[in-house]
Amino acid sequence: MKIELGQQQIEFHVEYGPRKKLSIHIDPSGLITVKAPNHTGADVVLSAVRQHGSKILKQLQAIEAARTAPKVREYDEEGKFLHLGQYYSLHELIETNGRTEEELQRDLKKFYFASCKKVIGERIKIYQKQLKVTPKSFIIEESRTKWGSCSSAKHLTFNYRLAMAPIEVIDYVVIHELCHLLHMNHDRSFWRRVGSVMPDYKAKEAFLARYGQAMTL
């Protein structure tokens, strides 16, 4: 959904469920999620977001400032790194005791590769059933330009840096590549199929375009 806050258009995702109260969450990358009780009307959701508009804008501005500031990676116990859309201290992700900076960099990349392979494998199992497709294989690799790809032989490839993204963004890339098993190009049929599984896929595309450069070592 979208709303005008001040002079800025804000996009957010609504997650319905068996809960009693509506709540608004902004993750460290700026992705806004409104968690609402089942059957909550759109007018109620929009009203809640508008009511907290100034706070939301302030948080987004802080995130944007942090994103654009020059970054120096701190490879020590308290260095902060993204994993599945949340920041963690380095020692929460890998063993840091007695490691040199070079070893920490190496081990952290190994952690992301392993995490990405595990998560992608789990998400493929979910969405291949919905789409009624079966890839022949998938691998995790390092790439500067692509988040994922699908070959004509039905082999899928995913960028290890996806392990830094929120799970719903990972889901978008998985759905995107699985849909290429049905449509190898990006025609209307392809995007309709993507949208049938993830109606707000454009928000996930926008997320990757805006924050993808921050998802790096």
Tab-separated table of N, CA and C in Angstrom, residues 3-149:
chain	number	residue	atom	x	y	z
A	3	ILE	N	0.996	5.711	0.770
A	3	ILE	CA	0.358	6.839	1.439
A	3	ILE	C	1.277	8.051	1.323
A	4	GLU	N	0.690	9.229	1.286
A	4	GLU	CA	1.449	10.475	1.266
A	4	GLU	C	1.652	10.939	2.702
A	5	LEU	N	2.923	11.074	3.110
A	5	LEU	CA	3.254	11.613	4.431
A	5	LEU	C	4.090	12.862	4.202
A	6	GLY	N	3.526	14.019	4.575
A	6	GLY	CA	4.194	15.258	4.238
A	6	GLY	C	4.159	15.415	2.735
A	7	GLN	N	5.303	15.529	2.112
A	7	GLN	CA	5.382	15.600	0.648
A	7	GLN	C	6.072	14.354	0.093
A	8	GLN	N	6.083	13.313	0.887
A	8	GLN	CA	6.781	12.095	0.504
A	8	GLN	C	5.807	10.931	0.395
A	9	GLN	N	5.936	10.155	-0.668
A	9	GLN	CA	5.099	8.963	-0.827
A	9	GLN	C	5.799	7.779	-0.179
A	10	ILE	N	5.076	7.113	0.723
A	10	ILE	CA	5.632	5.989	1.476
A	10	ILE	C	4.926	4.697	1.067
A	11	GLU	N	5.716	3.649	0.837
A	11	GLU	CA	5.157	2.328	0.553
A	11	GLU	C	5.335	1.440	1.767
A	12	PHE	N	4.327	0.618	2.049
A	12	PHE	CA	4.440	-0.302	3.162
A	12	PHE	C	3.671	-1.578	2.853
A	13	HIS	N	4.064	-2.627	3.548
A	13	HIS	CA	3.445	-3.949	3.386
A	13	HIS	C	2.517	-4.207	4.568
A	14	VAL	N	1.345	-4.753	4.309
A	14	VAL	CA	0.400	-5.086	5.378
A	14	VAL	C	0.380	-6.596	5.576
A	15	GLU	N	0.591	-7.007	6.799
A	15	GLU	CA	0.618	-8.433	7.147
A	15	GLU	C	-0.550	-8.719	8.097
A	16	TYR	N	-1.538	-9.455	7.623
A	16	TYR	CA	-2.712	-9.761	8.430
A	16	TYR	C	-2.506	-11.076	9.195
A	17	GLY	N	-3.117	-11.145	10.378
A	17	GLY	CA	-2.990	-12.362	11.157
A	17	GLY	C	-3.910	-12.345	12.360
A	18	PRO	N	-3.939	-13.443	13.123
A	18	PRO	CA	-4.814	-13.546	14.292
A	18	PRO	C	-4.255	-12.792	15.496
A	19	ARG	N	-4.168	-11.467	15.367
A	19	ARG	CA	-3.649	-10.640	16.451
A	19	ARG	C	-4.715	-9.653	16.900
A	20	LYS	N	-4.553	-9.084	18.076
A	20	LYS	CA	-5.566	-8.187	18.629
A	20	LYS	C	-5.331	-6.726	18.282
A	21	LYS	N	-4.062	-6.338	18.158
A	21	LYS	CA	-3.742	-4.934	17.937
A	21	LYS	C	-2.944	-4.727	16.648
A	22	LEU	N	-3.061	-3.536	16.098
A	22	LEU	CA	-2.294	-3.153	14.913
A	22	LEU	C	-0.968	-2.557	15.373
A	23	SER	N	0.100	-2.919	14.684
A	23	SER	CA	1.418	-2.371	15.018
A	23	SER	C	2.199	-2.076	13.749
A	24	ILE	N	3.125	-1.128	13.845
A	24	ILE	CA	3.924	-0.700	12.701
A	24	ILE	C	5.387	-0.989	12.997
A	25	HIS	N	6.059	-1.663	12.049
A	25	HIS	CA	7.462	-2.038	12.232
A	25	HIS	C	8.290	-1.496	11.065
A	26	ILE	N	9.453	-0.940	11.393
A	26	ILE	CA	10.397	-0.468	10.371
A	26	ILE	C	11.716	-1.172	10.621
A	27	ASP	N	12.154	-2.013	9.672
A	27	ASP	CA	13.396	-2.735	9.908
A	27	ASP	C	14.599	-1.840	9.593
A	28	PRO	N	15.826	-2.274	9.921
A	28	PRO	CA	17.004	-1.422	9.752
A	28	PRO	C	17.253	-0.976	8.319
A	29	SER	N	16.648	-1.652	7.345
A	29	SER	CA	16.844	-1.275	5.947
A	29	SER	C	15.773	-0.310	5.453
A	30	GLY	N	14.756	-0.026	6.276
A	30	GLY	CA	13.717	0.919	5.891
A	30	GLY	C	12.441	0.290	5.392
A	31	LEU	N	12.351	-1.022	5.432
A	31	LEU	CA	11.139	-1.709	4.982
A	31	LEU	C	10.063	-1.577	6.062
A	32	ILE	N	8.890	-1.052	5.679
A	32	ILE	CA	7.805	-0.804	6.630
A	32	ILE	C	6.771	-1.921	6.531
A	33	THR	N	6.438	-2.505	7.666
A	33	THR	CA	5.421	-3.545	7.723
A	33	THR	C	4.376	-3.177	8.763
A	34	VAL	N	3.113	-3.178	8.351
A	34	VAL	CA	2.010	-2.967	9.277
A	34	VAL	C	1.412	-4.332	9.576
A	35	LYS	N	1.450	-4.732	10.842
A	35	LYS	CA	0.867	-6.008	11.255
A	35	LYS	C	-0.519	-5.715	11.828
A	36	ALA	N	-1.538	-6.241	11.172
A	36	ALA	CA	-2.914	-5.902	11.529
A	36	ALA	C	-3.750	-7.156	11.788
A	37	PRO	N	-4.781	-7.031	12.630
A	37	PRO	CA	-5.693	-8.162	12.836
A	37	PRO	C	-6.403	-8.525	11.532
A	38	ASN	N	-6.769	-9.769	11.393
A	38	ASN	CA	-7.513	-10.207	10.212
A	38	ASN	C	-8.745	-9.326	10.003
A	39	HIS	N	-9.049	-9.043	8.737
A	39	HIS	CA	-10.244	-8.297	8.332
A	39	HIS	C	-10.193	-6.808	8.701
A	40	THR	N	-9.008	-6.307	9.071
A	40	THR	CA	-8.880	-4.868	9.312
A	40	THR	C	-9.044	-4.121	7.998
A	41	GLY	N	-9.883	-3.091	7.985
A	41	GLY	CA	-10.129	-2.339	6.764
A	41	GLY	C	-8.944	-1.483	6.356
A	42	ALA	N	-8.832	-1.222	5.055
A	42	ALA	CA	-7.730	-0.406	4.542
A	42	ALA	C	-7.749	0.991	5.144
A	43	ASP	N	-8.943	1.532	5.399
A	43	ASP	CA	-9.038	2.871	5.974
A	43	ASP	C	-8.443	2.924	7.373
A	44	VAL	N	-8.614	1.851	8.140
A	44	VAL	CA	-8.044	1.784	9.484
A	44	VAL	C	-6.521	1.722	9.414
A	45	VAL	N	-6.005	0.923	8.487
A	45	VAL	CA	-4.557	0.797	8.318
A	45	VAL	C	-3.952	2.142	7.926
A	46	LEU	N	-4.547	2.789	6.931
A	46	LEU	CA	-4.032	4.075	6.464
A	46	LEU	C	-4.085	5.130	7.567
A	47	SER	N	-5.156	5.109	8.350
A	47	SER	CA	-5.296	6.065	9.442
A	47	SER	C	-4.193	5.874	10.483
A	48	ALA	N	-3.866	4.620	10.788
A	48	ALA	CA	-2.823	4.327	11.769
A	48	ALA	C	-1.458	4.796	11.272
A	49	VAL	N	-1.185	4.548	9.997
A	49	VAL	CA	0.099	4.979	9.425
A	49	VAL	C	0.184	6.502	9.414
A	50	ARG	N	-0.910	7.148	9.049
A	50	ARG	CA	-0.930	8.616	9.019
A	50	ARG	C	-0.729	9.195	10.424
A	51	GLN	N	-1.337	8.556	11.408
A	51	GLN	CA	-1.233	9.017	12.793
A	51	GLN	C	0.218	8.998	13.283
A	52	HIS	N	0.987	8.006	12.825
A	52	HIS	CA	2.389	7.890	13.235
A	52	HIS	C	3.337	8.421	12.159
A	53	GLY	N	2.801	9.241	11.261
A	53	GLY	CA	3.568	9.718	10.112
A	53	GLY	C	4.873	10.398	10.456
A	54	SER	N	4.852	11.312	11.419
A	54	SER	CA	6.069	12.066	11.748
A	54	SER	C	7.156	11.135	12.294
A	55	LYS	N	6.751	10.174	13.102
A	55	LYS	CA	7.717	9.223	13.661
A	55	LYS	C	8.299	8.338	12.570
A	56	ILE	N	7.444	7.905	11.649
A	56	ILE	CA	7.901	7.066	10.542
A	56	ILE	C	8.905	7.813	9.678
A	57	LEU	N	8.577	9.051	9.324
A	57	LEU	CA	9.474	9.844	8.481
A	57	LEU	C	10.819	10.078	9.174
A	58	LYS	N	10.786	10.313	10.477
A	58	LYS	CA	12.018	10.559	11.226
A	58	LYS	C	12.914	9.320	11.197
A	59	GLN	N	12.309	8.139	11.354
A	59	GLN	CA	13.080	6.899	11.319
A	59	GLN	C	13.650	6.634	9.928
A	60	LEU	N	12.842	6.895	8.909
A	60	LEU	CA	13.314	6.686	7.537
A	60	LEU	C	14.458	7.634	7.202
A	61	GLN	N	14.379	8.867	7.688
A	61	GLN	CA	15.453	9.836	7.448
A	61	GLN	C	16.745	9.394	8.120
A	62	ALA	N	16.624	8.842	9.333
A	62	ALA	CA	17.810	8.360	10.045
A	62	ALA	C	18.439	7.173	9.316
A	63	ILE	N	17.589	6.289	8.798
A	63	ILE	CA	18.081	5.122	8.056
A	63	ILE	C	18.777	5.555	6.773
A	64	GLU	N	18.172	6.527	6.092
A	64	GLU	CA	18.759	7.029	4.846
A	64	GLU	C	20.101	7.702	5.105
A	65	ALA	N	20.190	8.452	6.195
A	65	ALA	CA	21.450	9.120	6.533
A	65	ALA	C	22.544	8.089	6.818
A	66	ALA	N	22.168	7.035	7.527
A	66	ALA	CA	23.141	5.977	7.830
A	66	ALA	C	23.553	5.236	6.566
A	67	ARG	N	22.594	5.078	5.659
A	67	ARG	CA	22.872	4.344	4.412
A	67	ARG	C	23.851	5.094	3.521
A	68	THR	N	23.714	6.402	3.463
A	68	THR	CA	24.543	7.198	2.551
A	68	THR	C	25.869	7.625	3.171
A	69	ALA	N	26.018	7.457	4.487
A	69	ALA	CA	27.271	7.832	5.140
A	69	ALA	C	28.387	6.875	4.725
A	70	PRO	N	29.619	7.377	4.572
A	70	PRO	CA	30.744	6.496	4.232
A	70	PRO	C	30.865	5.387	5.268
A	71	LYS	N	31.068	4.164	4.819
A	71	LYS	CA	31.109	3.034	5.737
A	71	LYS	C	32.504	2.418	5.782
A	72	VAL	N	32.966	2.216	6.987
A	72	VAL	CA	34.208	1.492	7.206
A	72	VAL	C	33.848	0.238	7.991
A	73	ARG	N	34.078	-0.907	7.413
A	73	ARG	CA	33.718	-2.157	8.068
A	73	ARG	C	34.607	-2.392	9.275
A	74	GLU	N	33.964	-2.624	10.399
A	74	GLU	CA	34.698	-2.904	11.632
A	74	GLU	C	34.674	-4.412	11.881
A	75	TYR	N	35.770	-5.064	11.561
A	75	TYR	CA	35.831	-6.513	11.751
A	75	TYR	C	36.362	-6.823	13.151
A	76	ASP	N	35.545	-6.450	14.141
A	76	ASP	CA	35.830	-6.826	15.510
A	76	ASP	C	34.535	-7.348	16.128
A	77	GLU	N	34.551	-7.682	17.378
A	77	GLU	CA	33.387	-8.317	18.007
A	77	GLU	C	32.122	-7.480	17.913
A	78	GLU	N	32.275	-6.150	17.924
A	78	GLU	CA	31.096	-5.281	17.934
A	78	GLU	C	30.759	-4.713	16.558
A	79	GLY	N	31.488	-5.122	15.528
A	79	GLY	CA	31.155	-4.673	14.178
A	79	GLY	C	29.751	-5.132	13.806
A	80	LYS	N	28.983	-4.282	13.116
A	80	LYS	CA	27.589	-4.583	12.808
A	80	LYS	C	27.441	-5.056	11.366
A	81	PHE	N	26.711	-6.166	11.197
A	81	PHE	CA	26.502	-6.736	9.878
A	81	PHE	C	25.059	-7.199	9.727
A	82	LEU	N	24.524	-7.032	8.514
A	82	LEU	CA	23.148	-7.423	8.241
A	82	LEU	C	23.013	-8.937	8.061
A	83	HIS	N	21.942	-9.471	8.633
A	83	HIS	CA	21.573	-10.859	8.360
A	83	HIS	C	20.058	-10.955	8.393
A	84	LEU	N	19.467	-11.333	7.263
A	84	LEU	CA	18.018	-11.445	7.120
A	84	LEU	C	17.297	-10.157	7.551
A	85	GLY	N	17.897	-9.024	7.176
A	85	GLY	CA	17.249	-7.732	7.390
A	85	GLY	C	17.470	-7.114	8.753
A	86	GLN	N	18.253	-7.758	9.619
A	86	GLN	CA	18.527	-7.218	10.949
A	86	GLN	C	20.034	-7.089	11.144
A	87	TYR	N	20.442	-6.084	11.929
A	87	TYR	CA	21.861	-5.913	12.223
A	87	TYR	C	22.259	-6.747	13.435
A	88	TYR	N	23.422	-7.382	13.319
A	88	TYR	CA	23.967	-8.187	14.411
A	88	TYR	C	25.433	-7.818	14.620
A	89	SER	N	25.889	-7.950	15.866
A	89	SER	CA	27.320	-7.820	16.122
A	89	SER	C	28.017	-9.020	15.499
A	90	LEU	N	29.248	-8.806	15.077
A	90	LEU	CA	29.972	-9.866	14.368
A	90	LEU	C	30.039	-11.145	15.195
A	91	HIS	N	30.240	-11.015	16.513
A	91	HIS	CA	30.383	-12.207	17.350
A	91	HIS	C	29.075	-12.988	17.478
A	92	GLU	N	27.935	-12.377	17.084
A	92	GLU	CA	26.669	-13.097	17.101
A	92	GLU	C	26.500	-13.974	15.864
A	93	LEU	N	27.315	-13.713	14.851
A	93	LEU	CA	27.201	-14.454	13.595
A	93	LEU	C	28.275	-15.527	13.443
A	94	ILE	N	29.489	-15.203	13.859
A	94	ILE	CA	30.593	-16.159	13.715
A	94	ILE	C	31.474	-16.123	14.962
A	95	GLU	N	32.324	-17.114	15.084
A	95	GLU	CA	33.302	-17.142	16.166
A	95	GLU	C	34.378	-16.091	15.897
A	96	THR	N	34.661	-15.255	16.872
A	96	THR	CA	35.626	-14.171	16.659
A	96	THR	C	36.897	-14.313	17.482
A	97	ASN	N	36.870	-15.124	18.513
A	97	ASN	CA	38.038	-15.237	19.400
A	97	ASN	C	39.268	-15.758	18.662
A	98	GLY	N	40.360	-15.014	18.799
A	98	GLY	CA	41.627	-15.456	18.237
A	98	GLY	C	41.735	-15.357	16.731
A	99	ARG	N	40.770	-14.715	16.070
A	99	ARG	CA	40.784	-14.609	14.613
A	99	ARG	C	41.422	-13.287	14.174
A	100	THR	N	42.200	-13.342	13.098
A	100	THR	CA	42.716	-12.119	12.488
A	100	THR	C	41.610	-11.487	11.652
A	101	GLU	N	41.786	-10.230	11.238
A	101	GLU	CA	40.776	-9.568	10.417
A	101	GLU	C	40.560	-10.321	9.106
A	102	GLU	N	41.617	-10.822	8.529
A	102	GLU	CA	41.501	-11.583	7.277
A	102	GLU	C	40.679	-12.852	7.493
A	103	GLU	N	40.912	-13.522	8.616
A	103	GLU	CA	40.161	-14.742	8.926
A	103	GLU	C	38.692	-14.429	9.210
A	104	LEU	N	38.439	-13.291	9.872
A	104	LEU	CA	37.067	-12.895	10.155
A	104	LEU	C	36.304	-12.611	8.854
A	105	GLN	N	36.944	-11.918	7.934
A	105	GLN	CA	36.315	-11.637	6.638
A	105	GLN	C	35.999	-12.936	5.908
A	106	ARG	N	36.945	-13.843	5.918
A	106	ARG	CA	36.750	-15.135	5.237
A	106	ARG	C	35.614	-15.924	5.877
A	107	ASP	N	35.625	-16.004	7.216
A	107	ASP	CA	34.607	-16.791	7.920
A	107	ASP	C	33.222	-16.167	7.783
A	108	LEU	N	33.163	-14.834	7.758
A	108	LEU	CA	31.869	-14.171	7.614
A	108	LEU	C	31.271	-14.440	6.247
A	109	LYS	N	32.103	-14.412	5.220
A	109	LYS	CA	31.587	-14.711	3.886
A	109	LYS	C	31.108	-16.158	3.811
A	110	LYS	N	31.844	-17.068	4.432
A	110	LYS	CA	31.400	-18.464	4.476
A	110	LYS	C	30.053	-18.581	5.174
A	111	PHE	N	29.878	-17.809	6.260
A	111	PHE	CA	28.609	-17.822	6.983
A	111	PHE	C	27.467	-17.380	6.077
A	112	TYR	N	27.682	-16.307	5.307
A	112	TYR	CA	26.626	-15.806	4.422
A	112	TYR	C	26.311	-16.818	3.323
A	113	PHE	N	27.327	-17.441	2.767
A	113	PHE	CA	27.093	-18.455	1.732
A	113	PHE	C	26.244	-19.601	2.291
A	114	ALA	N	26.604	-20.082	3.479
A	114	ALA	CA	25.879	-21.206	4.070
A	114	ALA	C	24.457	-20.804	4.437
A	115	SER	N	24.301	-19.614	5.014
A	115	SER	CA	22.968	-19.139	5.398
A	115	SER	C	22.089	-18.955	4.177
A	116	CYS	N	22.656	-18.372	3.127
A	116	CYS	CA	21.894	-18.138	1.905
A	116	CYS	C	21.447	-19.463	1.295
A	117	LYS	N	22.339	-20.450	1.253
A	117	LYS	CA	21.985	-21.749	0.683
A	117	LYS	C	20.847	-22.395	1.461
A	118	LYS	N	20.906	-22.306	2.782
A	118	LYS	CA	19.870	-22.904	3.628
A	118	LYS	C	18.520	-22.221	3.422
A	119	VAL	N	18.516	-20.882	3.487
A	119	VAL	CA	17.261	-20.128	3.358
A	119	VAL	C	16.669	-20.272	1.967
A	120	ILE	N	17.501	-20.123	0.947
A	120	ILE	CA	17.014	-20.260	-0.423
A	120	ILE	C	16.419	-21.646	-0.652
A	121	GLY	N	17.087	-22.671	-0.142
A	121	GLY	CA	16.569	-24.032	-0.294
A	121	GLY	C	15.195	-24.187	0.332
A	122	GLU	N	15.025	-23.596	1.516
A	122	GLU	CA	13.732	-23.672	2.203
A	122	GLU	C	12.646	-22.928	1.437
A	123	ARG	N	12.992	-21.746	0.910
A	123	ARG	CA	11.991	-20.926	0.206
A	123	ARG	C	11.630	-21.536	-1.144
A	124	ILE	N	12.594	-22.155	-1.810
A	124	ILE	CA	12.305	-22.820	-3.086
A	124	ILE	C	11.269	-23.930	-2.870
A	125	LYS	N	11.424	-24.698	-1.806
A	125	LYS	CA	10.479	-25.786	-1.529
A	125	LYS	C	9.055	-25.262	-1.374
A	126	ILE	N	8.928	-24.093	-0.745
A	126	ILE	CA	7.608	-23.498	-0.530
A	126	ILE	C	6.996	-23.041	-1.845
A	127	TYR	N	7.766	-22.260	-2.609
A	127	TYR	CA	7.176	-21.603	-3.777
A	127	TYR	C	7.127	-22.477	-5.025
A	128	GLN	N	7.965	-23.502	-5.110
A	128	GLN	CA	7.863	-24.379	-6.280
A	128	GLN	C	6.552	-25.154	-6.244
A	129	LYS	N	6.024	-25.407	-5.044
A	129	LYS	CA	4.724	-26.074	-4.930
A	129	LYS	C	3.615	-25.154	-5.410
A	130	GLN	N	3.683	-23.883	-5.033
A	130	GLN	CA	2.658	-22.922	-5.457
A	130	GLN	C	2.675	-22.715	-6.965
A	131	LEU	N	3.881	-22.670	-7.523
A	131	LEU	CA	4.020	-22.390	-8.952
A	131	LEU	C	3.992	-23.648	-9.812
A	132	LYS	N	4.058	-24.805	-9.146
A	132	LYS	CA	4.057	-26.096	-9.859
A	132	LYS	C	5.220	-26.198	-10.844
A	133	VAL	N	6.408	-25.850	-10.344
A	133	VAL	CA	7.628	-25.962	-11.143
A	133	VAL	C	8.695	-26.647	-10.296
A	134	THR	N	9.716	-27.193	-10.954
A	134	THR	CA	10.814	-27.838	-10.245
A	134	THR	C	12.131	-27.511	-10.933
A	135	PRO	N	12.972	-26.706	-10.294
A	135	PRO	CA	14.288	-26.439	-10.880
A	135	PRO	C	15.156	-27.683	-10.792
A	136	LYS	N	16.100	-27.810	-11.723
A	136	LYS	CA	16.987	-28.973	-11.685
A	136	LYS	C	18.008	-28.845	-10.564
A	137	SER	N	18.420	-27.592	-10.296
A	137	SER	CA	19.399	-27.374	-9.239
A	137	SER	C	19.457	-25.877	-8.924
A	138	PHE	N	20.121	-25.555	-7.823
A	138	PHE	CA	20.410	-24.155	-7.559
A	138	PHE	C	21.764	-24.063	-6.872
A	139	ILE	N	22.459	-22.956	-7.109
A	139	ILE	CA	23.751	-22.720	-6.473
A	139	ILE	C	23.783	-21.298	-5.933
A	140	ILE	N	24.709	-21.070	-5.012
A	140	ILE	CA	24.934	-19.742	-4.449
A	140	ILE	C	26.283	-19.255	-4.958
A	141	GLU	N	26.332	-18.017	-5.436
A	141	GLU	CA	27.578	-17.476	-5.959
A	141	GLU	C	27.736	-16.014	-5.553
A	142	GLU	N	28.880	-15.465	-5.867
A	142	GLU	CA	29.135	-14.037	-5.627
A	142	GLU	C	28.970	-13.272	-6.929
A	143	SER	N	28.185	-12.202	-6.898
A	143	SER	CA	27.958	-11.406	-8.097
A	143	SER	C	27.788	-9.942	-7.717
A	144	ARG	N	28.291	-9.063	-8.550
A	144	ARG	CA	28.123	-7.627	-8.329
A	144	ARG	C	26.887	-7.085	-9.027
A	145	THR	N	26.369	-7.820	-9.985
A	145	THR	CA	25.320	-7.270	-10.844
A	145	THR	C	23.979	-7.988	-10.762
A	146	LYS	N	23.948	-9.245	-10.317
A	146	LYS	CA	22.698	-10.005	-10.341
A	146	LYS	C	22.367	-10.574	-8.968
A	147	TRP	N	21.077	-10.523	-8.640
A	147	TRP	CA	20.609	-11.167	-7.414
A	147	TRP	C	20.242	-12.625	-7.668
A	148	GLY	N	19.885	-12.934	-8.895
A	148	GLY	CA	19.550	-14.296	-9.234
A	148	GLY	C	19.484	-14.465	-10.734
A	149	SER	N	19.507	-15.706	-11.186
A	149	SER	CA	19.379	-15.976	-12.621
A	149	SER	C	18.827	-17.379	-12.814
